[in-house]
Structures are given as structure tokens and as C-alpha cells.
PDB file of C-alpha atoms in Angstrom:
ATOM      1  CA  MET A 932      58.321  78.834  84.766  1.00  0.00           C
ATOM      2  CA  VAL A 933      59.917  81.560  86.888  1.00  0.00           C
ATOM      3  CA  SER A 934      61.654  84.860  86.266  1.00  0.00           C
ATOM      4  CA  VAL A 935      65.391  85.285  86.737  1.00  0.00           C
ATOM      5  CA  MET A 936      66.719  88.480  88.292  1.00  0.00           C
ATOM      6  CA  GLN A 937      68.826  90.292  85.683  1.00  0.00           C
ATOM      7  CA  ASN A 938      70.045  93.228  87.750  1.00  0.00           C
ATOM      8  CA  VAL A 939      69.448  95.501  90.705  1.00  0.00           C
ATOM      9  CA  ALA A 940      68.749  98.984  89.330  1.00  0.00           C
ATOM     10  CA  VAL A 941      69.734 102.193  91.083  1.00  0.00           C
ATOM     11  CA  ASP A 942      68.353 105.524  89.865  1.00  0.00           C
ATOM     12  CA  CYS A 943      70.968 108.256  90.210  1.00  0.00           C
ATOM     13  CA  ALA A 944      72.203 111.646  89.021  1.00  0.00           C
ATOM     14  CA  ASP A 945      75.588 110.421  87.689  1.00  0.00           C
ATOM     15  CA  ALA A 946      75.475 106.796  86.596  1.00  0.00           C
ATOM     16  CA  TYR A 947      79.179 106.358  85.869  1.00  0.00           C
ATOM     17  CA  GLU A 948      80.460 108.015  89.070  1.00  0.00           C
ATOM     18  CA  LEU A 949      78.047 106.102  91.311  1.00  0.00           C
ATOM     19  CA  ALA A 950      78.906 102.833  89.536  1.00  0.00           C
ATOM     20  CA  ARG A 951      82.608 103.640  90.060  1.00  0.00           C
ATOM     21  CA  PHE A 952      81.972 104.154  93.805  1.00  0.00           C
ATOM     22  CA  TRP A 953      80.163 100.800  94.093  1.00  0.00           C
ATOM     23  CA  SER A 954      82.844  99.107  91.991  1.00  0.00           C
ATOM     24  CA  GLU A 955      85.396 100.185  94.608  1.00  0.00           C
ATOM     25  CA  VAL A 956      83.120  99.220  97.514  1.00  0.00           C
ATOM     26  CA  LEU A 957      82.569  95.705  96.183  1.00  0.00           C
ATOM     27  CA  GLY A 958      85.941  95.172  94.499  1.00  0.00           C
ATOM     28  CA  CYS A 959      84.139  94.280  91.276  1.00  0.00           C
ATOM     29  CA  PRO A 960      84.836  95.726  87.826  1.00  0.00           C
ATOM     30  CA  LEU A 961      82.784  98.214  85.924  1.00  0.00           C
ATOM     31  CA  HIS A 962      81.294  96.707  82.778  1.00  0.00           C
ATOM     32  CA  PRO A 963      83.766  97.359  79.910  1.00  0.00           C
ATOM     33  CA  GLU A 964      81.181  99.441  78.032  1.00  0.00           C
ATOM     34  CA  SER A 965      80.536 101.788  81.011  1.00  0.00           C
ATOM     35  CA  LYS A 966      82.201 105.146  80.336  1.00  0.00           C
ATOM     36  CA  PRO A 967      82.241 108.599  82.034  1.00  0.00           C
ATOM     37  CA  GLY A 968      79.203 110.627  80.996  1.00  0.00           C
ATOM     38  CA  ASP A 969      77.098 107.568  80.092  1.00  0.00           C
ATOM     39  CA  ALA A 970      73.473 107.667  81.259  1.00  0.00           C
ATOM     40  CA  GLU A 971      73.758 103.976  82.179  1.00  0.00           C
ATOM     41  CA  ALA A 972      76.597 102.075  83.850  1.00  0.00           C
ATOM     42  CA  GLU A 973      76.978  98.577  85.261  1.00  0.00           C
ATOM     43  CA  VAL A 974      79.063  96.816  87.894  1.00  0.00           C
ATOM     44  CA  THR A 975      79.684  93.150  87.144  1.00  0.00           C
ATOM     45  CA  LEU A 976      79.314  90.934  90.212  1.00  0.00           C
ATOM     46  CA  PRO A 977      81.007  87.515  90.360  1.00  0.00           C
ATOM     47  CA  GLU A 978      77.690  85.770  91.035  1.00  0.00           C
ATOM     48  CA  GLY A 979      74.076  86.775  90.698  1.00  0.00           C
ATOM     49  CA  PRO A 980      72.612  89.881  89.098  1.00  0.00           C
ATOM     50  CA  MET A 981      74.654  92.926  88.135  1.00  0.00           C
ATOM     51  CA  LEU A 982      74.266  96.389  89.619  1.00  0.00           C
ATOM     52  CA  TYR A 983      72.751  98.698  87.017  1.00  0.00           C
ATOM     53  CA  PHE A 984      72.944 102.484  87.460  1.00  0.00           C
ATOM     54  CA  ASN A 985      70.429 104.557  85.522  1.00  0.00           C
ATOM     55  CA  GLN A 986      70.673 108.340  85.300  1.00  0.00           C
ATOM     56  CA  VAL A 987      67.364 110.089  86.097  1.00  0.00           C
ATOM     57  CA  PRO A 988      66.514 113.806  86.299  1.00  0.00           C
ATOM     58  CA  GLU A 989      64.874 113.813  89.736  1.00  0.00           C
ATOM     59  CA  PRO A 990      66.919 113.662  92.981  1.00  0.00           C
ATOM     60  CA  LYS A 991      66.505 111.098  95.739  1.00  0.00           C
ATOM     61  CA  THR A 992      63.990 112.482  98.232  1.00  0.00           C
ATOM     62  CA  VAL A 993      63.126 109.779 100.820  1.00  0.00           C
ATOM     63  CA  LYS A 994      64.520 106.675 102.479  1.00  0.00           C
ATOM     64  CA  ASN A 995      65.236 103.716 100.206  1.00  0.00           C
ATOM     65  CA  ARG A 996      62.575 101.023 100.063  1.00  0.00           C
ATOM     66  CA  LEU A 997      65.253  98.545  98.960  1.00  0.00           C
ATOM     67  CA  HIS A 998      68.879  98.557 100.085  1.00  0.00           C
ATOM     68  CA  LEU A 999      72.037  96.466  99.976  1.00  0.00           C
ATOM     69  CA  CYS A1000      73.463  94.775 103.072  1.00  0.00           C
ATOM     70  CA  LEU A1001      77.216  94.167 102.966  1.00  0.00           C
ATOM     71  CA  ARG A1002      79.040  91.458 104.929  1.00  0.00           C
ATOM     72  CA  PRO A1003      82.723  92.461 105.005  1.00  0.00           C
ATOM     73  CA  GLU A1004      85.674  90.101 104.792  1.00  0.00           C
ATOM     74  CA  THR A1005      87.423  92.233 107.447  1.00  0.00           C
ATOM     75  CA  SER A1006      85.783  93.487 110.634  1.00  0.00           C
ATOM     76  CA  ARG A1007      82.668  95.609 110.441  1.00  0.00           C
ATOM     77  CA  GLU A1008      84.556  98.578 111.955  1.00  0.00           C
ATOM     78  CA  GLU A1009      87.426  98.322 109.445  1.00  0.00           C
ATOM     79  CA  GLU A1010      84.947  98.171 106.566  1.00  0.00           C
ATOM     80  CA  VAL A1011      82.941 101.149 107.828  1.00  0.00           C
ATOM     81  CA  GLU A1012      86.155 103.197 108.008  1.00  0.00           C
ATOM     82  CA  ARG A1013      87.183 102.077 104.483  1.00  0.00           C
ATOM     83  CA  LEU A1014      83.789 103.004 103.053  1.00  0.00           C
ATOM     84  CA  LEU A1015      83.783 106.385 104.766  1.00  0.00           C
ATOM     85  CA  GLY A1016      87.172 106.962 103.121  1.00  0.00           C
ATOM     86  CA  LEU A1017      85.636 106.162  99.709  1.00  0.00           C
ATOM     87  CA  GLY A1018      82.976 108.847 100.174  1.00  0.00           C
ATOM     88  CA  ALA A1019      80.163 107.119 102.088  1.00  0.00           C
ATOM     89  CA  THR A1020      78.545 108.878 105.065  1.00  0.00           C
ATOM     90  CA  LEU A1021      77.274 107.427 108.343  1.00  0.00           C
ATOM     91  CA  VAL A1022      73.471 107.698 108.500  1.00  0.00           C
ATOM     92  CA  ALA A1023      72.658 105.648 111.619  1.00  0.00           C
ATOM     93  CA  ASP A1024      74.737 103.624 114.047  1.00  0.00           C
ATOM     94  CA  ARG A1025      72.866 100.461 114.980  1.00  0.00           C
ATOM     95  CA  ARG A1026      75.964  98.774 116.472  1.00  0.00           C
ATOM     96  CA  GLU A1027      75.477  97.458 119.999  1.00  0.00           C
ATOM     97  CA  SER A1028      77.984  97.306 122.860  1.00  0.00           C
ATOM     98  CA  ASP A1029      78.043  93.487 122.730  1.00  0.00           C
ATOM     99  CA  GLY A1030      79.187  93.565 119.070  1.00  0.00           C
ATOM    100  CA  ALA A1031      75.788  92.868 117.500  1.00  0.00           C
ATOM    101  CA  GLY A1032      74.029  95.227 115.104  1.00  0.00           C
ATOM    102  CA  TRP A1033      75.039  97.073 111.962  1.00  0.00           C
ATOM    103  CA  ALA A1034      75.961 100.497 110.607  1.00  0.00           C
ATOM    104  CA  VAL A1035      73.754 102.324 108.111  1.00  0.00           C
ATOM    105  CA  LEU A1036      75.764 104.300 105.568  1.00  0.00           C
ATOM    106  CA  ALA A1037      74.841 106.254 102.447  1.00  0.00           C
ATOM    107  CA  ASP A1038      76.658 106.317  99.111  1.00  0.00           C
ATOM    108  CA  PRO A1039      77.654 109.691  97.578  1.00  0.00           C
ATOM    109  CA  GLU A1040      74.096 110.196  96.244  1.00  0.00           C
ATOM    110  CA  GLY A1041      72.406 109.368  99.558  1.00  0.00           C
ATOM    111  CA  ASN A1042      71.327 105.770  98.878  1.00  0.00           C
ATOM    112  CA  GLU A1043      71.398 103.913 102.200  1.00  0.00           C
ATOM    113  CA  PHE A1044      73.109 100.556 102.727  1.00  0.00           C
ATOM    114  CA  CYS A1045      74.068  98.494 105.758  1.00  0.00           C
ATOM    115  CA  VAL A1046      77.398  97.095 106.897  1.00  0.00           C
ATOM    116  CA  LEU A1047      76.878  93.919 108.905  1.00  0.00           C
ATOM    117  CA  ARG A1048      79.306  91.958 111.086  1.00  0.00           C
ATOM    118  CA  SER A1049      81.791  89.766 109.258  1.00  0.00           C
ATOM    119  CA  ALA A1050      81.304  85.988 109.255  1.00  0.00           C
ATOM    120  CA  ALA A1051      84.194  85.687 111.750  1.00  0.00           C
ATOM    121  CA  GLU A1052      82.592  88.256 114.068  1.00  0.00           C
ATOM    122  CA  ARG A1053      79.266  86.420 113.897  1.00  0.00           C
ATOM    123  CA  ALA A1054      80.944  83.086 114.637  1.00  0.00           C
ATOM    124  CA  ALA A1055      82.858  84.549 117.585  1.00  0.00           C
ATOM    125  CA  MET A1056      79.625  85.903 119.086  1.00  0.00           C
ATOM    126  CA  SER A1057      77.738  82.619 118.689  1.00  0.00           C
ATOM    127  CA  SER A1058      80.536  80.613 120.338  1.00  0.00           C
ATOM    128  CA  SER A1059      80.721  82.858 123.416  1.00  0.00           C
TER     129      SER A1059
END
């Protein structure tokens, strides 16, 4: 017997608005029962667990102990620019001059996440 992961939970100040941000980031729909003002909201992923946003009274105070890593379908740079346009902020630039590395961004509530190289960028680096 094993456990099955149901969801990845994110504590936040505004569950619906943060779920809406991540819905746009991932191109995945909000759960049909998630509504503005709800204390809980969900983003339905095509595979695996869902993202569950839970409103809590206390603010985020320190670095995440768990974070999401995103592998874009476009280039890493194009995705970073898109996410900044959605309201993310750049926290740390770990990109290297040879194309390796990643960018650390934060969502509108300060939760950090990484943007990695795309599969095509990784393949191009390994074949050079």
C-alpha cells in the first residue's frame, strides 16, 4: 500500500486571485467551483495532482521550502518575459552565459518558482 498525491497546497492571502494567476501561467483551467472571494480555489492540471490554494490569515515570511519548477514550451527567456507580464517578479537570475541555469521568479504573493530551459534548449546544449 502507498499514498497517492491528491494536490499541491499553497497557503495564500487571496485563494481565487492566486489560483487565477497560476491558471494563466500553466494554461490550465480553474476548477468550475472556484469563485472570486472563495477561501479555497483549485487549478486542474491535465495529469497528476491539482494545485490547491488555501486562504490563510498569516503572510508569507520566508523562502519557500517547496517550489514549482516550470519547463516552458517556448524558450526560457520568452517564458520569463511572459510571466513577468502576468505579474511575476524576478527574484534571482541563475542563468549562465553558456545558456545553462534557470531564473527564480515569485508569484504575486511572493511564492518562488523556477523557470528552466525548454526541452529544445536542453537538447541543443547537449548536442554541441
